[in-house]
Amino acid sequence: MSGMRNMWQLSGQILRKQKPSVITDYSYFVNDLAKGRKPSPLRELMRMLASASSNVIFLAEGLPHSDTHPFNEARFDLKDGTSITLSGKLLTSALQYGPTEGHPDLLQKLRQFQERFHNPPGFDDRDVIATVGGQDGLCKTIELCMDFGDPVIVPSPTYSGVLAMMRPYRPKFVTAAEDKYGFCPYKLREAINKYWSHGNSVKAPKLLYLNPTASNPSGTVMPIERKKEIYEIACENNLLILEDDPYYFLHFDNSEPQSFLSLDEEGRVVRFDSFSKVFSSGLRLGFMTGPRPLVQAIEYHMQASVLHTSSLSQIIALQLLNQLGWDGFIKYMKKIRQFYMERRNHMSEVASKHLQDRAEWTVPDGGMFLWIKVKGVLDVYEMVMSRGVHTKGVMFVPGHAFMPDPTKPCPYIRASYSLASYEDMDKGFARLAELIDEEQHHQAQR
Amino acid sequence: MIYTIRNSFLKSRPTGLMSYVRKSTSGSSAMDYNRFLNPFSAKREPSLIRELTKIYANSPPGTIFLAGGLPNAGTFPFAETNVKLKDGTTFSLSGRSLEAALQYQPTQGYPPLVKKLKEFQIKTHNPPNWDNYEMIITAGSQDGLCKTIEMSLEEEEPIVVQDPIYTGTMAIVKPFRSRLIPIEQDKDGMCPDALRKALQNFFKDQDKRSSKGVPKLMYINPTGANPTGSVLTLERKKEIYKLACEYDLLILEDDPYYFLHFQKENPVSFLSLDTEGRVMRYDSFSKVLSSGIRVGFVTGPKPLVKMLELHMQVSTLHTSSLTQVIIHNLLESWGPEDLHGHFKSIQTFYKSKRDIMLDAAKKYLTGLAEWTVPEAGMFLWIKVNDVVDTYDMVMERGAKKNVLFVPGRAFMTDPSQPCQYIRASYTVPTPEEIDTGMARLADLIREEKDLQK
């Protein structure tokens, strides 16, 4: 790697010592549109401002004056009795434009966060940036990498949001069913071989999308052994792994799962974290961790679009993390875990009570959802969307929303246990039982 | 509605949105909004789960909703939020209002705020045919603009823009390798004659509407244009609107400095003139309430705003709920009179800063440079006499002199051409800093002229 390096290339010096096949040129993964993106000169000037000495008179920035902000103070009283007060300089930075990648103090904290929970190999070649929710990082990564008609690897079922993100590209979904531990490496290999065996397939898949902890909708948690195998498959097939992990702390185990990021010796993992299930979904605060060239490209896109995620949200999260400390944070997440686990237990009981012989399900190992397979019914769409809504007054999500191919008949439904009262859960499942009985009766008659 | 979603799910072509688009064009027979969607965005479909949420909102009481994907806000650590304004007003968020501030919201925006902003738009602009419009709250107005361009522009397709142009818009357009059709402006904004000539030239041998590769979008920053500070006059807006109708262009009215003018009355917007439904307007609270909290709003024809909603459904989801609830509370607490008063005080504030800079410019730059008095916005656009290009002068020698401006080349549609201008911002620096800065600029210019000899 001599002299001139473009933005897509890394020296990979750190990782190269361990694994010679580390990725050093990311341009392969990026589409032409994204390659045409350039840094916005004004945002680059903002960088100069941030590092300029106090002697410099800066007449370049387009910042509104903080005197014109009508806010004086914002105080957030927390449930544990402590509070976060934003006033003076802190309030000013919460209300003012900031760097695209995120407030420097928050970024420092997030880097520490990633080191503590994942300790990624070769961390220096990676960047962390704050995004408008984890999903915007994911969406921008899809928009960075995908081309029309690309093959892309996803599990079945998978998060409906990512399918919606990808569908305008008319992708060829390379997919295999999950089992109770998530994406199965053996089935994944089969699916990839099947894709290549079609012969006409010219394009190689470049992306592998996973939601490994408390997968939406199935609630599976992928064990580390599987992750290692799947990582090997990604290396063999030169794939980027999009590790979408908003429920990372919502597993029901005793300790945090080991992530793909922690295994990433070749620089293949782009990880999406979120505070939506941790501090607040409304704050719209997530963060993306990945190889520098890819994260930088996302930053350029953000420069042209959202500019940065809400400074107020960033400052609040920073204060919370500082006040909690790591031990406090872990204790705090344990409480949340306990909360969702109790609700899961209750919904499992209610399901057992009403759905015996009518359906099958695996008790989820994390998250907010129960993934139910209705017995004796080939396709639940009309049952759920029409009869369920209008006749029985109960709403679930038909499994089609989570299938790469929604045209195939699907017997699954997703039920959420995060919000409903226990009484509503009971009523809801009683109505579901009636629905299923009627549906099975209809099917028998046809 | 259910069957529309189902149909679009089951067939490979998305019937759901396109039939919506076709229905909506019945109100205004001239506008075919399909033309403004590129093939990529035309394939976007509504999220079934977000649609389910809408169905639930309209369902009979007693309906049990187990279809959501919301986390339980009870797990969030906040008990109460108290906000104090500088004028002494306070409001607090607790219970339901706090939950709204912390929870996912509809993509379009926190419903009470959407309602309030709609009332605001009607009051401020009184657009004709309001029923054909929709609004959506975005993470800053620039995201609305970006998503509109990403929805509409095709690769290498031309786009009409005012020249010089805001760098953010250039950044949005750049990856499309679009051919920019630059239209010059003077202190009264984009010149209609230049626009007419450019469009006539471009369309000389092409059928106006049907060819590929003709411009569909026109980007205008009418009030306090960045970087020039020009304010587009009403007469010119009317002429430009006529041309947009003639050539079937969408007008992207990017107006973040709308309330930062130094005139007696608010300008009359393109939105107010929009009889044909071809204006997408981008408003922002960044310059008047807070830039960091990322709240902007888009007003435009229903089918096009719906497309933005679909893109947001898979990307940002919505802008910060906390921000939206706080802004809503602020607007409620103040009422229209106090809000108007706030805008007036900001105008007075920035006008005095503008005047400080103008005085300093007169003091130090007379004979060295020229400029017109900006009637709105945050910037002074300075033309340096007898200097061919200001780039190195500003970026290298200026930096060494401890003064930073923006070289005009950053705003040129053709950055390969030399540019004599620089942009100076008067919003943040103190009067002393402005004075020192302009004095250093004078030195810079004199040294530059010596260098050129």
PDB file of N, CA and C in Angstrom, chain A residues 36-91:
ATOM      1  N   GLY A  36     -19.741   9.316  -5.108  1.00  0.00           N
ATOM      2  CA  GLY A  36     -19.747  10.695  -5.569  1.00  0.00           C
ATOM      3  C   GLY A  36     -19.939  11.709  -4.457  1.00  0.00           C
ATOM      4  N   ARG A  37     -20.179  11.221  -3.249  1.00  0.00           N
ATOM      5  CA  ARG A  37     -20.407  12.158  -2.147  1.00  0.00           C
ATOM      6  C   ARG A  37     -19.095  12.749  -1.681  1.00  0.00           C
ATOM      7  N   LYS A  38     -19.133  14.067  -1.439  1.00  0.00           N
ATOM      8  CA  LYS A  38     -17.919  14.718  -0.952  1.00  0.00           C
ATOM      9  C   LYS A  38     -18.233  15.386   0.378  1.00  0.00           C
ATOM     10  N   PRO A  39     -17.219  15.644   1.183  1.00  0.00           N
ATOM     11  CA  PRO A  39     -17.484  16.355   2.427  1.00  0.00           C
ATOM     12  C   PRO A  39     -17.993  17.761   2.128  1.00  0.00           C
ATOM     13  N   SER A  40     -18.915  18.231   2.946  1.00  0.00           N
ATOM     14  CA  SER A  40     -19.434  19.576   2.778  1.00  0.00           C
ATOM     15  C   SER A  40     -18.388  20.561   3.296  1.00  0.00           C
ATOM     16  N   PRO A  41     -17.935  21.502   2.478  1.00  0.00           N
ATOM     17  CA  PRO A  41     -16.841  22.383   2.899  1.00  0.00           C
ATOM     18  C   PRO A  41     -17.138  23.163   4.174  1.00  0.00           C
ATOM     19  N   LEU A  42     -18.399  23.532   4.368  1.00  0.00           N
ATOM     20  CA  LEU A  42     -18.696  24.304   5.578  1.00  0.00           C
ATOM     21  C   LEU A  42     -18.573  23.458   6.827  1.00  0.00           C
ATOM     22  N   ARG A  43     -18.967  22.212   6.732  1.00  0.00           N
ATOM     23  CA  ARG A  43     -18.852  21.340   7.900  1.00  0.00           C
ATOM     24  C   ARG A  43     -17.386  21.075   8.192  1.00  0.00           C
ATOM     25  N   GLU A  44     -16.577  21.042   7.159  1.00  0.00           N
ATOM     26  CA  GLU A  44     -15.139  20.864   7.382  1.00  0.00           C
ATOM     27  C   GLU A  44     -14.567  22.106   8.067  1.00  0.00           C
ATOM     28  N   LEU A  45     -15.126  23.259   7.695  1.00  0.00           N
ATOM     29  CA  LEU A  45     -14.703  24.501   8.356  1.00  0.00           C
ATOM     30  C   LEU A  45     -15.062  24.458   9.840  1.00  0.00           C
ATOM     31  N   MET A  46     -16.211  23.833  10.147  1.00  0.00           N
ATOM     32  CA  MET A  46     -16.615  23.694  11.545  1.00  0.00           C
ATOM     33  C   MET A  46     -15.554  22.961  12.341  1.00  0.00           C
ATOM     34  N   ARG A  47     -14.923  21.990  11.679  1.00  0.00           N
ATOM     35  CA  ARG A  47     -13.853  21.246  12.341  1.00  0.00           C
ATOM     36  C   ARG A  47     -12.705  22.178  12.700  1.00  0.00           C
ATOM     37  N   MET A  48     -12.409  23.062  11.760  1.00  0.00           N
ATOM     38  CA  MET A  48     -11.311  24.004  12.007  1.00  0.00           C
ATOM     39  C   MET A  48     -11.656  24.880  13.202  1.00  0.00           C
ATOM     40  N   LEU A  49     -12.939  25.249  13.279  1.00  0.00           N
ATOM     41  CA  LEU A  49     -13.372  26.071  14.406  1.00  0.00           C
ATOM     42  C   LEU A  49     -13.132  25.339  15.719  1.00  0.00           C
ATOM     43  N   ALA A  50     -13.507  24.069  15.724  1.00  0.00           N
ATOM     44  CA  ALA A  50     -13.401  23.284  16.951  1.00  0.00           C
ATOM     45  C   ALA A  50     -11.957  23.191  17.431  1.00  0.00           C
ATOM     46  N   SER A  51     -11.003  23.155  16.486  1.00  0.00           N
ATOM     47  CA  SER A  51      -9.610  22.995  16.896  1.00  0.00           C
ATOM     48  C   SER A  51      -8.823  24.302  16.830  1.00  0.00           C
ATOM     49  N   ALA A  52      -9.533  25.401  16.527  1.00  0.00           N
ATOM     50  CA  ALA A  52      -8.806  26.663  16.375  1.00  0.00           C
ATOM     51  C   ALA A  52      -8.439  27.242  17.736  1.00  0.00           C
ATOM     52  N   SER A  53      -7.349  27.968  17.770  1.00  0.00           N
ATOM     53  CA  SER A  53      -6.958  28.619  19.021  1.00  0.00           C
ATOM     54  C   SER A  53      -7.867  29.812  19.267  1.00  0.00           C
ATOM     55  N   SER A  54      -7.850  30.311  20.489  1.00  0.00           N
ATOM     56  CA  SER A  54      -8.769  31.399  20.823  1.00  0.00           C
ATOM     57  C   SER A  54      -8.364  32.716  20.184  1.00  0.00           C
ATOM     58  N   ASN A  55      -7.183  32.763  19.559  1.00  0.00           N
ATOM     59  CA  ASN A  55      -6.774  33.983  18.869  1.00  0.00           C
ATOM     60  C   ASN A  55      -7.501  34.175  17.559  1.00  0.00           C
ATOM     61  N   VAL A  56      -8.065  33.072  17.048  1.00  0.00           N
ATOM     62  CA  VAL A  56      -8.650  33.157  15.710  1.00  0.00           C
ATOM     63  C   VAL A  56     -10.004  33.838  15.770  1.00  0.00           C
ATOM     64  N   ILE A  57     -10.182  34.797  14.891  1.00  0.00           N
ATOM     65  CA  ILE A  57     -11.493  35.445  14.777  1.00  0.00           C
ATOM     66  C   ILE A  57     -12.266  34.693  13.704  1.00  0.00           C
ATOM     67  N   PHE A  58     -13.356  34.123  14.098  1.00  0.00           N
ATOM     68  CA  PHE A  58     -14.078  33.246  13.201  1.00  0.00           C
ATOM     69  C   PHE A  58     -15.318  33.963  12.673  1.00  0.00           C
ATOM     70  N   LEU A  59     -15.202  34.397  11.426  1.00  0.00           N
ATOM     71  CA  LEU A  59     -16.352  35.063  10.813  1.00  0.00           C
ATOM     72  C   LEU A  59     -16.915  34.165   9.722  1.00  0.00           C
ATOM     73  N   ALA A  60     -16.660  32.865   9.888  1.00  0.00           N
ATOM     74  CA  ALA A  60     -17.000  31.935   8.812  1.00  0.00           C
ATOM     75  C   ALA A  60     -18.234  31.105   9.087  1.00  0.00           C
ATOM     76  N   GLU A  61     -18.529  30.882  10.345  1.00  0.00           N
ATOM     77  CA  GLU A  61     -19.592  29.893  10.603  1.00  0.00           C
ATOM     78  C   GLU A  61     -20.972  30.503  10.444  1.00  0.00           C
ATOM     79  N   GLY A  62     -21.930  29.677  10.136  1.00  0.00           N
ATOM     80  CA  GLY A  62     -23.309  30.128   9.990  1.00  0.00           C
ATOM     81  C   GLY A  62     -24.109  29.762  11.209  1.00  0.00           C
ATOM     82  N   LEU A  63     -23.602  30.089  12.386  1.00  0.00           N
ATOM     83  CA  LEU A  63     -24.311  29.736  13.619  1.00  0.00           C
ATOM     84  C   LEU A  63     -25.231  30.867  14.042  1.00  0.00           C
ATOM     85  N   PRO A  64     -26.438  30.535  14.456  1.00  0.00           N
ATOM     86  CA  PRO A  64     -27.265  31.556  15.095  1.00  0.00           C
ATOM     87  C   PRO A  64     -26.652  31.904  16.454  1.00  0.00           C
ATOM     88  N   HIS A  65     -26.953  33.073  16.971  1.00  0.00           N
ATOM     89  CA  HIS A  65     -26.390  33.500  18.249  1.00  0.00           C
ATOM     90  C   HIS A  65     -27.212  32.896  19.379  1.00  0.00           C
ATOM     91  N   SER A  66     -26.541  32.367  20.378  1.00  0.00           N
ATOM     92  CA  SER A  66     -27.273  31.675  21.450  1.00  0.00           C
ATOM     93  C   SER A  66     -28.145  32.626  22.256  1.00  0.00           C
ATOM     94  N   ASP A  67     -27.897  33.940  22.187  1.00  0.00           N
ATOM     95  CA  ASP A  67     -28.790  34.895  22.866  1.00  0.00           C
ATOM     96  C   ASP A  67     -30.194  34.825  22.308  1.00  0.00           C
ATOM     97  N   THR A  68     -30.308  34.393  21.041  1.00  0.00           N
ATOM     98  CA  THR A  68     -31.640  34.357  20.422  1.00  0.00           C
ATOM     99  C   THR A  68     -32.412  33.098  20.804  1.00  0.00           C
ATOM    100  N   HIS A  69     -31.741  32.144  21.458  1.00  0.00           N
ATOM    101  CA  HIS A  69     -32.476  30.976  21.932  1.00  0.00           C
ATOM    102  C   HIS A  69     -33.308  31.400  23.135  1.00  0.00           C
ATOM    103  N   PRO A  70     -34.607  31.105  23.128  1.00  0.00           N
ATOM    104  CA  PRO A  70     -35.442  31.610  24.216  1.00  0.00           C
ATOM    105  C   PRO A  70     -35.357  30.799  25.510  1.00  0.00           C
ATOM    106  N   PHE A  71     -34.534  29.754  25.534  1.00  0.00           N
ATOM    107  CA  PHE A  71     -34.508  28.859  26.691  1.00  0.00           C
ATOM    108  C   PHE A  71     -33.472  29.289  27.722  1.00  0.00           C
ATOM    109  N   ASN A  72     -33.838  29.152  28.957  1.00  0.00           N
ATOM    110  CA  ASN A  72     -32.950  29.522  30.037  1.00  0.00           C
ATOM    111  C   ASN A  72     -32.424  28.302  30.781  1.00  0.00           C
ATOM    112  N   GLU A  73     -33.302  27.352  31.004  1.00  0.00           N
ATOM    113  CA  GLU A  73     -32.896  26.170  31.759  1.00  0.00           C
ATOM    114  C   GLU A  73     -33.816  25.009  31.430  1.00  0.00           C
ATOM    115  N   ALA A  74     -33.257  23.823  31.433  1.00  0.00           N
ATOM    116  CA  ALA A  74     -34.077  22.617  31.304  1.00  0.00           C
ATOM    117  C   ALA A  74     -33.626  21.655  32.387  1.00  0.00           C
ATOM    118  N   ARG A  75     -34.576  21.224  33.205  1.00  0.00           N
ATOM    119  CA  ARG A  75     -34.221  20.297  34.276  1.00  0.00           C
ATOM    120  C   ARG A  75     -34.954  18.985  34.079  1.00  0.00           C
ATOM    121  N   PHE A  76     -34.237  17.893  34.200  1.00  0.00           N
ATOM    122  CA  PHE A  76     -34.819  16.564  34.044  1.00  0.00           C
ATOM    123  C   PHE A  76     -34.719  15.859  35.390  1.00  0.00           C
ATOM    124  N   ASP A  77     -35.850  15.692  36.045  1.00  0.00           N
ATOM    125  CA  ASP A  77     -35.858  14.943  37.300  1.00  0.00           C
ATOM    126  C   ASP A  77     -35.977  13.475  36.974  1.00  0.00           C
ATOM    127  N   LEU A  78     -35.085  12.680  37.578  1.00  0.00           N
ATOM    128  CA  LEU A  78     -35.080  11.247  37.279  1.00  0.00           C
ATOM    129  C   LEU A  78     -35.828  10.483  38.357  1.00  0.00           C
ATOM    130  N   LYS A  79     -36.216   9.275  38.001  1.00  0.00           N
ATOM    131  CA  LYS A  79     -37.000   8.467  38.924  1.00  0.00           C
ATOM    132  C   LYS A  79     -36.204   8.083  40.169  1.00  0.00           C
ATOM    133  N   ASP A  80     -34.878   8.037  40.059  1.00  0.00           N
ATOM    134  CA  ASP A  80     -34.097   7.621  41.231  1.00  0.00           C
ATOM    135  C   ASP A  80     -33.841   8.793  42.184  1.00  0.00           C
ATOM    136  N   GLY A  81     -34.489   9.941  41.922  1.00  0.00           N
ATOM    137  CA  GLY A  81     -34.331  11.077  42.817  1.00  0.00           C
ATOM    138  C   GLY A  81     -33.268  12.069  42.396  1.00  0.00           C
ATOM    139  N   THR A  82     -32.367  11.653  41.505  1.00  0.00           N
ATOM    140  CA  THR A  82     -31.349  12.609  41.037  1.00  0.00           C
ATOM    141  C   THR A  82     -31.957  13.456  39.927  1.00  0.00           C
ATOM    142  N   SER A  83     -31.199  14.460  39.479  1.00  0.00           N
ATOM    143  CA  SER A  83     -31.705  15.242  38.345  1.00  0.00           C
ATOM    144  C   SER A  83     -30.556  15.723  37.473  1.00  0.00           C
ATOM    145  N   ILE A  84     -30.903  16.073  36.248  1.00  0.00           N
ATOM    146  CA  ILE A  84     -29.947  16.627  35.283  1.00  0.00           C
ATOM    147  C   ILE A  84     -30.412  18.033  34.973  1.00  0.00           C
ATOM    148  N   THR A  85     -29.550  19.022  35.246  1.00  0.00           N
ATOM    149  CA  THR A  85     -29.926  20.396  34.952  1.00  0.00           C
ATOM    150  C   THR A  85     -29.063  20.931  33.821  1.00  0.00           C
ATOM    151  N   LEU A  86     -29.712  21.451  32.801  1.00  0.00           N
ATOM    152  CA  LEU A  86     -28.980  22.050  31.682  1.00  0.00           C
ATOM    153  C   LEU A  86     -29.195  23.550  31.726  1.00  0.00           C
ATOM    154  N   SER A  87     -28.101  24.276  31.938  1.00  0.00           N
ATOM    155  CA  SER A  87     -28.188  25.736  31.919  1.00  0.00           C
ATOM    156  C   SER A  87     -26.821  26.244  31.503  1.00  0.00           C
ATOM    157  N   GLY A  88     -26.733  27.539  31.268  1.00  0.00           N
ATOM    158  CA  GLY A  88     -25.441  28.121  30.904  1.00  0.00           C
ATOM    159  C   GLY A  88     -24.837  27.462  29.692  1.00  0.00           C
ATOM    160  N   LYS A  89     -23.542  27.167  29.785  1.00  0.00           N
ATOM    161  CA  LYS A  89     -22.794  26.636  28.633  1.00  0.00           C
ATOM    162  C   LYS A  89     -23.347  25.285  28.191  1.00  0.00           C
ATOM    163  N   LEU A  90     -23.718  24.482  29.171  1.00  0.00           N
ATOM    164  CA  LEU A  90     -24.211  23.157  28.832  1.00  0.00           C
ATOM    165  C   LEU A  90     -25.505  23.263  28.031  1.00  0.00           C
ATOM    166  N   LEU A  91     -26.368  24.174  28.446  1.00  0.00           N
ATOM    167  CA  LEU A  91     -27.614  24.365  27.708  1.00  0.00           C
ATOM    168  C   LEU A  91     -27.326  24.910  26.322  1.00  0.00           C
TER     169      LEU A  91
END
